Structure formats: structure tokens, C-alpha cells
């Protein structure tokens, strides 16, 4: 099969760099160019030392970007929306890793982000959660990568709401998030003496990823997200507090997950009765495209605690984007994504 050329805009950041790492091992992708204003002219390993010996590419400025078969855009929020015409003219297939085109509802976008510079394009991109939108991705030329926190939340809750397991009551989600989710640019909050050893609630209400969660869950339920920053470098642990319908049991919860995820290559149900690894742990999905999902039902109250662990840079960003691209191209969707993780 002929290889397709892919260029990555913003490849010096964590999201773009992660897509580059995955693309370099993909049998049907040839990385043509990688852009960075700050590091233009520098070799890729100068920024991403894990790629030493894997590529001879050097960063180029975005102004020197040439046409390619596929363009992956890992730009700051709002840049692609403002410069869409320029970038869309360079490749027939676009994969956007920002939040610019994740939402279809202009009112939801306005509530969480403000006015969109190109509202007529909202709804033209397909949201890149393969477990939910696989069929739509097969014909998608414009793909919008999902938010990492939204990915973890959606994968945990979607099967339960689709199957009618949950009561129509508010769902409360807590997300323990790693430092790399904040991106490669340093801030006072990410300064090592401030972040190391810290567990900081940084977004108790109004998290922007709430919009994606609500828009993509069946019935648009009431969902409340609270984000807590930890000093882990990678990973998200999502826990959701919800209630099952009266008379429903753990067997019904199992059935909902089995029906939704039977045959899914990157979803694993983790619910062991003994041992120290009984529930999902971000440590064991680090570097992988897996989502580990667990749950525990409190029988006397009907309270269901759902847990999801993902790597925010892989399954939460670049990995699901590559999985979606594989689906779009008609390739096996696991290509380039078969790393199983590490233990210990």
C-alpha cells in the first residue's frame, strides 16, 4: 500500500510531538514536515529526545509548510479557526487536536469559549472518539480530536446512558490530571517548586470539556466536572458518581459495557476481585492507547462509582486521533498503537 504523507503543525508541543512519535512507527504514514516557530531549523530530537535515531527531520516555520496528504494541527486554541482557509488548502484530510471544532452546537461553544470566528464550520468536523463515532469517521475528511478529560468521561458514561442503566439525576465527575495536560509552555502554576508534591483543585466548576461531554452523551444529561491537578507527568483518573435505576444490579452494568465495547481494541474492563490491581490505574496505561474502565456498585443505595484511566497524551489526544485516522483511511485501526504499557 502506498504511504501517505503527513505534516504536523505545532510538532514541538506535547500533543504534536506525541502524534509524531506514533506516526514515525506507522507503516502507512510518511512524515513530511514538522513545524515550530520557536525551534525552526532545529532537529526534532533537540525538543523530543525520545526520538533520537528515529528521524532526521528538522522543524520548519509554518510559513514554509507544503501540501501533504494529511495535515495534523496541534495549535493553540483559536489559531486554526482564524487561519482555517490557509491550512485547509494544504491537505484534503485535516486532523485538529485543538478545541476549535470539537463542538457542533454554537450556543455550547459560546457558553464555554466565547464567539467562534468561523461558526459556519461547526458541525463539519467529526468528533474523534472511535468507540462512539466510528461509522461517521469512515467518511470524515475533517477530524476533530477530543479533549483528554472528555475522552475519559465519555468512555466511562456513554454505555450506561445508552443502555438506560442510570437514573436521570446529576452526574458528578472528578478528574485527577497530570502536568502534561497543561501543555509544553511553562506557567507559574507549572513551575516545579509549585507543582511538585501538590494536589491542587484548579477547576472546581465550569470546565470547558463539560461541553463535549454533554453534547456527546445520550440525552444530554446533567454532568458536573471538577478537575484536580496532580504532579504526575502523564495520565488521567476519572471517577464518576451516579445512580442506577431502582432494581438494577451489577449484572446490568456489566451488560451495558459488554454491549458497547465488545470487540473494541482499546477498551479494557478492569474489575478484579482480589489483588492490588483491582481498579484502573493511569500508571498501567502510560504510553498506550488503552482506556481501562472499572466500576463499583453500592447495592443498598444504588450509587455507582465509575473509574477510567487513560494516558492524556495518547488515548486522550494523539492516540485516539491516529485511531480515527486509521478508520478514515480504511487501515486496521490498531496500526501504530500496539504498545502494551509497562510494569513495573
JSON list of C-alpha atoms in Angstrom, two decimals, residues 67-68 71 84-92 94:
[
{"chain": "A", "resi": 67, "resn": "UNK", "atom": "CA", "xyz": [0.98, 20.44, 0.61]},
{"chain": "A", "resi": 68, "resn": "UNK", "atom": "CA", "xyz": [0.60, 16.94, 2.03]},
{"chain": "A", "resi": 71, "resn": "UNK", "atom": "CA", "xyz": [-2.33, 17.69, 7.93]},
{"chain": "A", "resi": 84, "resn": "UNK", "atom": "CA", "xyz": [-8.61, 27.79, 8.51]},
{"chain": "A", "resi": 85, "resn": "UNK", "atom": "CA", "xyz": [-8.62, 28.72, 4.81]},
{"chain": "A", "resi": 86, "resn": "UNK", "atom": "CA", "xyz": [-4.84, 28.70, 4.62]},
{"chain": "A", "resi": 87, "resn": "UNK", "atom": "CA", "xyz": [-4.36, 25.35, 6.32]},
{"chain": "A", "resi": 88, "resn": "UNK", "atom": "CA", "xyz": [-7.31, 23.58, 4.69]},
{"chain": "A", "resi": 89, "resn": "UNK", "atom": "CA", "xyz": [-5.87, 24.40, 1.26]},
{"chain": "A", "resi": 90, "resn": "UNK", "atom": "CA", "xyz": [-2.73, 22.37, 2.04]},
{"chain": "A", "resi": 91, "resn": "UNK", "atom": "CA", "xyz": [-4.27, 18.91, 2.56]},
{"chain": "A", "resi": 92, "resn": "UNK", "atom": "CA", "xyz": [-7.53, 17.12, 1.76]},
{"chain": "A", "resi": 94, "resn": "UNK", "atom": "CA", "xyz": [-7.29, 17.54, 8.40]}
]
